[in-house]
Coordinates of C-alpha atoms and ligand atoms in Angstrom, one line a residue:
M1 CA -158.4 90.3 207.2
K2 CA -160.2 92.9 210.7
R3 CA -163.2 94.5 209.3
G4 CA -166.5 96.2 210.7
Y5 CA -169.6 94.7 211.5
T6 CA -173.7 95.6 211.0
D7 CA -175.8 95.1 213.0
V8 CA -180.1 95.5 212.9
L9 CA -182.7 97.1 215.0
I10 CA -186.3 96.5 214.7
G11 CA -189.5 97.3 215.7
L12 CA -191.4 93.6 217.5
Q13 CA -194.7 95.1 217.0
Y14 CA -197.2 97.4 215.3
G15 CA -194.6 100.0 215.2
D16 CA -194.2 102.9 217.1
E17 CA -192.0 101.1 220.0
G18 CA -190.1 104.1 221.0
K19 CA -186.9 102.8 218.4
A20 CA -185.1 106.2 217.9
R21 CA -184.8 106.6 221.6
V22 CA -183.1 103.1 221.2
I23 CA -181.1 104.2 218.6
D24 CA -180.0 107.3 220.6
K25 CA -179.2 105.5 223.7
L26 CA -177.1 102.6 221.4
L27 CA -175.1 105.1 219.8
Q28 CA -174.2 106.7 223.5
K29 CA -172.3 103.4 224.0
V30 CA -171.3 101.4 221.5
N31 CA -168.8 102.4 218.3
Y32 CA -171.4 102.7 215.6
S33 CA -169.9 105.0 212.3
I34 CA -173.0 104.9 210.6
V35 CA -176.5 104.8 211.0
A36 CA -178.3 102.4 208.2
K37 CA -181.8 102.5 206.5
F38 CA -183.2 99.5 204.1
N39 CA -187.1 99.8 204.2
A40 CA -189.8 102.4 203.5
G41 CA -190.2 105.6 203.5
P42 CA -192.8 108.8 204.7
N43 CA -195.2 106.5 206.1
A44 CA -192.2 105.8 209.4
G45 CA -192.5 108.4 212.0
H46 CA -190.0 109.3 214.9
V47 CA -189.9 111.9 217.5
I48 CA -186.7 113.1 218.5
E49 CA -186.2 115.4 221.5
V50 CA -183.0 116.3 222.9
E51 CA -182.0 119.3 225.0
N52 CA -185.3 121.0 224.0
K53 CA -184.6 120.5 220.3
R54 CA -187.5 118.9 218.8
V55 CA -187.7 117.4 215.6
I56 CA -189.9 114.8 213.4
L57 CA -187.7 111.6 211.2
H58 CA -189.2 110.3 208.4
S59 CA -186.4 109.5 206.2
V60 CA -183.3 110.4 207.8
P61 CA -181.9 107.7 209.8
A62 CA -181.8 108.4 213.7
G63 CA -179.0 109.8 215.2
V64 CA -179.0 113.0 213.2
F65 CA -178.1 114.2 216.6
Y66 CA -173.9 112.7 216.5
S67 CA -172.4 114.9 214.5
D68 CA -169.7 112.4 213.9
K69 CA -172.0 109.6 212.3
L70 CA -173.1 108.6 209.0
L71 CA -176.6 108.5 207.7
Y72 CA -176.7 106.0 204.9
V73 CA -180.6 105.6 203.1
G74 CA -180.7 102.3 201.7
S75 CA -182.0 101.2 198.0
G76 CA -184.7 99.5 200.1
C77 CA -185.8 102.7 200.9
V78 CA -188.3 105.0 199.2
I79 CA -188.6 108.9 199.1
N80 CA -190.8 111.7 198.8
P81 CA -187.9 114.3 197.6
E82 CA -190.2 117.2 198.4
K83 CA -190.7 116.1 202.1
F84 CA -187.7 114.3 202.7
L85 CA -185.8 117.8 201.6
Q86 CA -188.1 120.0 204.4
E87 CA -186.8 117.5 206.6
I88 CA -183.1 117.6 205.7
S89 CA -183.9 121.9 206.1
D90 CA -186.0 121.2 209.7
I91 CA -182.9 119.2 211.3
E92 CA -180.8 122.2 209.6
K93 CA -182.8 124.4 211.7
I94 CA -182.3 123.5 215.1
G95 CA -178.6 123.6 214.5
V96 CA -177.8 120.3 213.1
E97 CA -175.3 120.3 210.0
L98 CA -176.5 117.1 207.1
K99 CA -173.8 118.2 204.8
N100 CA -171.6 115.3 204.1
R101 CA -172.9 113.0 206.2
L102 CA -175.7 112.5 204.8
R103 CA -176.0 109.7 201.9
I104 CA -179.1 108.1 199.7
S105 CA -178.8 105.5 197.7
S106 CA -179.0 106.2 193.9
N107 CA -181.3 103.3 194.0
V108 CA -183.7 104.2 195.7
S109 CA -187.3 105.3 194.2
L110 CA -188.8 108.3 194.1
I111 CA -192.5 108.9 195.2
Q112 CA -194.2 110.3 192.6
P113 CA -197.2 112.7 192.7
H114 CA -199.3 109.9 191.1
H115 CA -198.6 107.6 193.7
I116 CA -199.8 109.7 196.2
I117 CA -203.2 110.4 194.3
L118 CA -203.5 106.6 194.2
D119 CA -202.8 105.8 197.9
N120 CA -205.3 108.6 198.9
I121 CA -207.9 106.7 196.6
Q122 CA -207.0 103.1 197.5
G123 CA -205.7 103.6 201.0
G124 CA -208.9 104.2 202.8
F125 CA -209.8 100.4 204.0
I126 CA -206.3 99.3 204.9
G127 CA -205.7 103.1 207.0
T128 CA -202.6 104.0 205.8
T129 CA -200.6 106.8 206.0
R130 CA -201.4 107.9 202.8
N131 CA -197.8 108.8 201.5
G132 CA -197.9 107.1 198.5
V133 CA -196.1 104.1 199.9
G134 CA -197.8 101.3 198.8
P135 CA -198.3 102.7 194.8
V136 CA -194.2 103.0 194.6
Y137 CA -193.3 99.9 195.7
A138 CA -196.3 98.4 193.3
D139 CA -194.5 100.8 190.8
Q140 CA -191.1 99.4 191.7
A141 CA -192.6 95.3 190.3
V142 CA -194.4 96.8 187.3
R143 CA -191.1 98.7 186.3
A144 CA -192.6 100.5 183.3
E145 CA -195.7 100.0 181.1
D146 CA -195.6 100.7 177.8
K147 CA -191.8 102.7 177.3
I148 CA -193.1 104.7 180.0
I149 CA -190.8 104.0 182.8
K150 CA -192.4 104.0 186.2
N151 CA -189.7 103.1 188.7
L152 CA -188.4 106.0 188.9
K153 CA -185.1 105.9 190.6
I154 CA -183.4 108.8 192.1
G155 CA -180.1 107.7 190.6
S156 CA -181.4 107.1 186.8
Y157 CA -183.8 110.7 187.4
L158 CA -180.7 112.8 187.9
S159 CA -179.0 111.3 185.0
D160 CA -181.6 112.3 182.6
P161 CA -183.9 114.9 184.6
E162 CA -185.9 116.0 181.0
G163 CA -187.0 112.8 180.6
F164 CA -187.3 111.2 183.6
R165 CA -189.5 114.7 184.5
N166 CA -191.5 113.8 181.6
Y167 CA -191.9 110.2 183.0
V168 CA -193.9 111.7 186.0
M169 CA -196.0 113.7 183.7
L170 CA -197.2 111.0 181.8
N171 CA -197.8 108.5 184.6
L172 CA -199.1 111.3 186.8
K173 CA -201.6 112.0 183.2
N174 CA -202.4 108.4 183.2
I175 CA -204.0 108.2 186.6
V176 CA -206.0 111.5 186.0
E177 CA -207.6 110.2 183.2
I178 CA -208.4 106.6 184.9
Y179 CA -209.5 108.0 187.9
K180 CA -211.2 110.8 186.0
I181 CA -209.9 113.2 188.5
N182 CA -211.2 117.1 188.4
F183 CA -207.7 118.6 189.1
E184 CA -208.0 122.1 190.9
I185 CA -204.2 121.8 191.0
D186 CA -202.1 122.5 188.4
V187 CA -201.0 119.5 187.0
E188 CA -197.8 121.4 185.4
Q189 CA -196.6 123.2 189.0
F190 CA -197.3 120.0 191.0
V191 CA -194.4 118.3 189.1
Q192 CA -192.8 121.2 188.6
V193 CA -192.3 121.2 192.7
F194 CA -191.2 117.6 192.0
H195 CA -188.7 117.8 190.0
D196 CA -186.9 120.7 191.6
S197 CA -186.9 118.7 194.0
V198 CA -185.0 115.9 192.8
L199 CA -183.1 117.9 192.0
Q200 CA -181.8 119.5 194.6
L201 CA -181.3 116.4 196.8
R202 CA -178.1 116.0 194.5
E203 CA -175.7 116.1 196.4
Y204 CA -176.5 113.4 198.8
V205 CA -176.8 110.7 196.0
E206 CA -174.6 108.1 196.7
Y207 CA -173.6 106.0 193.1
D208 CA -171.4 104.0 194.9
P209 CA -172.4 100.2 195.9
F210 CA -169.8 99.2 197.4
F211 CA -170.4 102.7 200.0
L212 CA -170.9 100.8 203.4
D213 CA -168.7 97.9 202.2
K214 CA -165.9 99.7 201.9
L215 CA -166.9 101.5 205.3
V216 CA -166.8 97.6 206.7
G217 CA -163.8 97.2 205.4
L218 CA -162.1 100.3 206.9
E219 CA -163.4 98.9 210.4
K220 CA -166.4 100.6 210.7
N221 CA -170.1 99.4 212.3
I222 CA -173.0 100.1 211.1
L223 CA -176.0 99.6 212.6
F224 CA -179.7 99.6 210.9
E225 CA -182.7 100.9 211.6
G226 CA -185.3 98.9 210.5
A227 CA -189.2 101.2 210.2
N228 CA -192.5 99.9 210.4
S229 CA -192.0 96.5 212.3
C230 CA -192.4 92.7 212.2
M231 CA -195.7 92.7 212.0
L232 CA -196.4 94.8 209.1
D233 CA -194.2 93.1 207.4
V234 CA -195.8 93.0 203.1
V235 CA -195.4 89.0 203.3
Y236 CA -195.6 88.5 206.7
G237 CA -198.1 90.1 208.4
V238 CA -201.5 89.3 208.0
T239 CA -202.8 90.6 204.8
P240 CA -204.5 93.2 203.3
F241 CA -203.3 95.2 206.9
T242 CA -200.2 95.7 206.2
T243 CA -196.9 98.3 205.3
S244 CA -195.7 97.2 202.0
S245 CA -192.1 96.9 202.3
R246 CA -189.7 94.1 204.3
T247 CA -189.8 95.1 208.2
I248 CA -188.1 91.8 209.2
A249 CA -184.1 91.8 210.0
A250 CA -183.2 89.7 207.5
A251 CA -184.6 92.7 205.0
A252 CA -181.5 94.6 206.2
Y253 CA -179.7 92.7 203.8
T254 CA -181.9 92.9 200.6
G255 CA -182.5 97.0 201.3
G256 CA -179.9 98.3 203.4
D257 CA -177.2 97.1 200.6
I258 CA -174.3 95.2 202.3
S259 CA -173.9 91.1 202.3
L260 CA -175.0 90.0 205.6
K261 CA -171.9 87.7 205.8
H262 CA -170.7 91.4 208.1
H263 CA -174.2 90.2 210.2
N264 CA -173.5 90.6 214.2
K265 CA -176.5 91.0 215.9
I266 CA -180.6 91.7 215.7
I267 CA -182.2 94.2 218.9
G268 CA -185.5 94.3 219.1
V269 CA -187.4 97.2 220.4
A270 CA -190.8 96.3 221.8
K271 CA -193.2 98.7 224.4
A272 CA -194.6 97.3 227.6
I273 CA -198.3 98.8 226.1
M274 CA -198.9 97.8 222.8
S275 CA -200.1 100.5 219.5
R276 CA -200.8 99.7 216.2
V277 CA -202.3 102.8 214.1
G278 CA -204.8 102.2 210.5
N279 CA -206.8 99.4 210.2
G280 CA -206.9 95.7 210.5
P281 CA -207.1 92.9 213.7
F282 CA -205.3 93.6 217.1
I283 CA -206.6 91.0 219.1
S284 CA -205.4 92.4 222.3
E285 CA -206.8 95.7 221.5
Y286 CA -207.9 97.9 225.0
G287 CA -212.0 97.8 223.5
G288 CA -211.6 95.6 221.1
R289 CA -213.6 96.7 217.9
K290 CA -215.4 99.3 219.4
S291 CA -211.4 100.7 219.8
E292 CA -210.7 100.2 215.6
E293 CA -214.2 101.7 214.9
Y294 CA -212.7 104.4 217.1
C295 CA -210.0 105.2 216.3
G296 CA -210.1 103.7 213.2
E297 CA -210.4 106.0 208.9
D298 CA -213.5 107.9 209.5
A299 CA -213.9 108.6 213.2
G300 CA -210.1 108.8 214.7
K301 CA -209.6 111.8 212.5
K302 CA -211.4 114.1 215.2
Y303 CA -210.0 112.2 218.4
I304 CA -206.5 113.9 218.3
K305 CA -204.7 114.7 221.4
E306 CA -206.6 117.8 222.1
V307 CA -209.5 116.6 221.5
E308 CA -209.2 114.0 224.0
E309 CA -207.8 115.4 226.7
Q310 CA -210.5 118.1 227.0
S311 CA -213.2 115.6 226.5
Y312 CA -212.2 112.9 228.8
N313 CA -211.5 112.9 232.7
V314 CA -208.3 110.3 232.9
E315 CA -208.4 109.7 236.1
E316 CA -212.5 108.3 235.9
L317 CA -211.1 106.5 232.9
L318 CA -209.4 104.5 234.5
K319 CA -212.0 103.6 237.4
S320 CA -214.7 102.9 234.9
G321 CA -214.0 99.3 235.1
D322 CA -214.1 99.4 231.1
L323 CA -211.5 98.5 228.7
F324 CA -212.4 100.8 225.8
K325 CA -212.3 103.3 228.4
I326 CA -208.6 102.5 230.2
G327 CA -207.2 102.1 226.2
I328 CA -208.7 106.2 226.3
A329 CA -206.8 107.3 229.5
L330 CA -203.3 105.1 228.9
R331 CA -203.2 107.0 224.9
I332 CA -204.2 109.7 226.9
L333 CA -201.5 109.3 229.5
G334 CA -199.2 107.8 227.0
N335 CA -199.2 110.6 224.4
E336 CA -200.0 107.7 222.4
Y337 CA -201.1 109.9 218.5
G338 CA -199.4 109.2 215.9
S339 CA -195.7 111.2 214.3
T340 CA -197.2 110.9 211.3
T341 CA -201.0 111.3 210.9
K342 CA -201.5 112.2 214.6
R343 CA -204.3 109.6 214.6
P344 CA -204.7 108.0 218.0
R345 CA -203.3 105.1 218.4
R346 CA -205.1 102.2 219.0
L347 CA -203.7 100.3 222.5
G348 CA -203.6 97.0 223.1
I349 CA -202.9 94.9 225.6
F350 CA -198.7 93.6 226.5
D351 CA -199.3 90.6 224.4
L352 CA -196.3 87.6 224.8
V353 CA -197.4 84.9 221.8
L354 CA -196.7 87.8 219.5
L355 CA -193.6 89.5 221.3
K356 CA -192.4 85.8 221.3
Q357 CA -193.3 85.1 217.8
S358 CA -191.1 88.0 216.5
C359 CA -188.3 87.5 218.2
R360 CA -188.2 83.9 217.0
L361 CA -188.6 84.3 214.0
N362 CA -186.3 87.2 213.7
A363 CA -183.6 85.2 216.2
V364 CA -183.5 88.5 218.8
D365 CA -180.3 88.8 220.8
E366 CA -182.0 91.1 223.1
I367 CA -184.7 93.4 223.0
Y368 CA -185.5 96.9 225.0
I369 CA -188.7 97.4 226.4
N370 CA -189.8 101.0 226.2
K371 CA -193.2 102.3 228.0
I372 CA -192.7 100.3 231.7
D373 CA -194.1 103.6 233.0
C374 CA -197.4 103.3 231.7
L375 CA -197.5 99.5 233.5
Y376 CA -197.8 101.6 236.6
E377 CA -201.4 103.7 235.9
L378 CA -203.1 100.7 235.9
S379 CA -202.6 99.9 239.0
K380 CA -205.2 103.1 239.5
T381 CA -207.8 100.7 237.9
S382 CA -209.7 98.3 239.3
L383 CA -207.8 95.0 237.2
S384 CA -206.3 92.6 239.5
G385 CA -202.6 93.0 238.5
I386 CA -201.1 94.1 234.8
P387 CA -203.1 92.3 232.0
I388 CA -200.6 89.9 230.1
V389 CA -201.9 87.9 227.1
T390 CA -200.1 84.5 227.1
S391 CA -202.3 82.9 224.7
Y392 CA -205.0 82.7 222.2
V393 CA -208.0 80.6 221.9
L394 CA -209.1 80.1 218.3
N395 CA -212.3 78.2 217.7
G396 CA -212.1 76.5 220.8
K397 CA -208.4 75.7 220.7
L398 CA -206.0 76.9 222.5
I399 CA -203.0 78.6 220.6
D400 CA -200.0 79.6 220.9
Y401 CA -198.9 81.6 217.6
V402 CA -200.8 84.2 215.7
P403 CA -203.1 83.7 212.9
T404 CA -201.9 83.7 209.9
T405 CA -204.6 85.1 208.3
S406 CA -207.1 88.3 208.9
E407 CA -210.1 86.2 209.5
D408 CA -208.8 83.8 212.6
M409 CA -207.0 87.7 214.2
Y410 CA -210.3 88.7 214.2
N411 CA -212.0 85.4 215.8
A412 CA -208.8 85.1 218.2
R413 CA -209.5 85.5 221.6
P414 CA -207.0 86.4 224.2
V415 CA -205.8 84.3 227.3
I416 CA -204.8 86.9 230.0
E417 CA -203.1 86.4 233.3
Y418 CA -202.3 89.2 235.6
W419 CA -199.1 90.2 237.1
P420 CA -198.9 92.1 240.2
H421 CA -199.6 95.7 239.9
I422 CA -196.0 98.2 239.8
S423 CA -195.6 100.9 241.7
D424 CA -193.9 104.5 240.4
V425 CA -190.5 103.7 237.6
S426 CA -190.4 107.1 236.3
S427 CA -188.1 108.1 238.1
A428 CA -185.3 105.2 239.0
K429 CA -182.1 106.0 237.3
T430 CA -180.9 102.3 237.4
Y431 CA -181.7 98.5 237.9
E432 CA -180.8 99.0 241.9
E433 CA -183.9 101.5 242.3
L434 CA -186.4 99.2 241.1
S435 CA -189.0 98.0 243.4
V436 CA -189.4 94.0 243.4
E437 CA -192.7 93.9 241.6
V438 CA -190.5 95.8 238.4
K439 CA -188.0 93.7 238.8
Y440 CA -190.5 90.2 238.5
F441 CA -191.1 91.4 235.8
I442 CA -188.9 92.3 233.3
K443 CA -187.4 88.5 235.5
T444 CA -190.7 87.3 234.0
L445 CA -190.5 88.7 230.7
Q446 CA -187.1 87.4 230.1
E447 CA -187.9 83.8 231.1
R448 CA -190.6 83.1 229.1
I449 CA -189.9 84.9 226.0
C450 CA -186.7 83.7 226.1
V451 CA -185.0 86.6 225.3
K452 CA -182.1 88.8 227.3
I453 CA -183.9 91.8 228.2
A454 CA -181.2 94.6 227.7
G455 CA -183.2 97.8 228.9
I456 CA -186.9 99.6 229.5
G457 CA -187.4 102.8 228.8
V458 CA -189.3 104.6 232.5
G459 CA -190.8 108.0 230.5
P460 CA -190.1 110.2 227.3
E461 CA -186.9 111.9 228.0
R462 CA -183.6 110.8 227.4
E463 CA -182.6 109.8 230.6
Q464 CA -185.7 107.7 231.6
F465 CA -183.8 104.8 230.1
I466 CA -182.3 102.4 232.7
E467 CA -180.0 99.6 231.3
I468 CA -180.2 95.9 232.5
I469 CA -176.0 95.2 232.3
E470 CA -175.6 91.5 234.4
Ligands
LIG501 P1 -192.5 103.4 212.2 O1 -191.4 103.2 211.6 C1 -197.2 102.4 213.2 C2 -198.9 101.3 209.3 C3 -200.1 102.6 208.7 C4 -200.9 101.5 208.0 C5 -200.3 100.7 207.3 C6 -200.0 100.9 206.0 O2 -192.7 105.1 212.7 O3 -192.8 102.7 213.8 P2 -198.7 103.0 204.7 O4 -198.5 104.3 204.5 O5 -197.1 102.2 205.0 O6 -198.7 102.0 203.9 O7 -200.0 102.3 206.0 O8 -198.8 100.9 208.4 N1 -197.2 102.2 209.4 C7 -197.3 102.2 210.1 N2 -197.2 101.9 211.7 N3 -196.1 103.1 212.5 C8 -195.2 102.9 211.4 O9 -193.6 103.6 211.4 C9 -196.0 102.8 210.2 N4 -195.7 102.5 209.1 C10 -196.5 102.5 208.7 O10 -200.9 103.0 210.0 O11 -201.9 101.1 208.7
LIG502 MG1 -193.4 106.0 214.7

């Protein structure tokens, strides 16, 4: 019997690798009918710009600009109903129709007002996005306390709106009482907005657990879009500095509402100048702990894009010979500020230990590398070449894997190799046009990580993307 297949796309580092732009390219060349999400919620964020239209996607799958593609939010995801509605409205405002295209699994859990309050109280140490994502996944496991349901799935909510509205109120009041919160806002109003938003999402809710399965039966292919990336996986990442869902490729088949039997291949996305937002160890960080503190919880809020651009001279920073300052310059040049929180992203040297590990653990079939153009900026520094991390030293020993504890991560020192500097690639259109140094970079990278490099990003624009076909 002929049937369709499923591919899974994931980020291989700490998020923000440019997954959405790779999906955009894949949709042009591969015959996918559906883009589906299987994890996360409003903590994820992609900016998509097409023909001067700009939207920030959080919960709606990438692929919105392809009117013939279905968009599916799988049961492993969590949503904030008010924000979700806003996102739908932002997308429709630029002329993109979502009716009859967007489906939300009835099993998706709702981020309630008390989850957001809890994340604001507890999330500082981790540097969460404060969207209530951790608390809602926690409540998924708690399920209920006494007779009060804590995990509210959208399908159940809509079957008994008044009953569930009451749970939202009780859950909120409970937290207000425990934390002795002096509310200036009207609790009733808070719950009412939540309630009305859930009701407005009714038309998008999909109750059929075989929704994707039936489409694959009709020879339709699915692309699963991972959010938050491999190194932030709640189990596999370094505790507590992770997100709270499973982010590895296999999670597509627990949160994506289809059997792994239909699986075809795994596509990874990485970027040549790495980034991390929020707190936690980052072995190859430009400027190490100093950068973590600078971009962290308290200070980070100050250093938004406009402030950094006005405060520094990029050329001077690049020539400073100081990795911390080079990091700031690369952030300004690469526009590396959070699309969800606007925080400055911490930048890091391209780390092959980490990349190789993510590829191997997920058995990635092919990868795309974004931000190759940013490597050119390094030729303006006094560094003798492009720095590349090839192993770590931990307690005097050379290791070839990412340590599993936060303490070891902080203690590990990167071993750095220098590859030849590259020229400006931003105007290149084909692989043939690339310079010898860029080809050397790609070829050497491919040999070291043992995975085919299928394409590279050479700038932020849609067409600044080169496919590598052999
Ligand atoms: P995309 O899909 C980068 C990080 C947060 C924080 C930690 C926990 O855009 O790649 P959470 O709000 O999830 O409880 O925060 O995880 N984080 C991300 N970092 N990109 C993301 O998603 C992220 N989603 C969560 O910054 O350190
Ligand atoms: Mg992002």
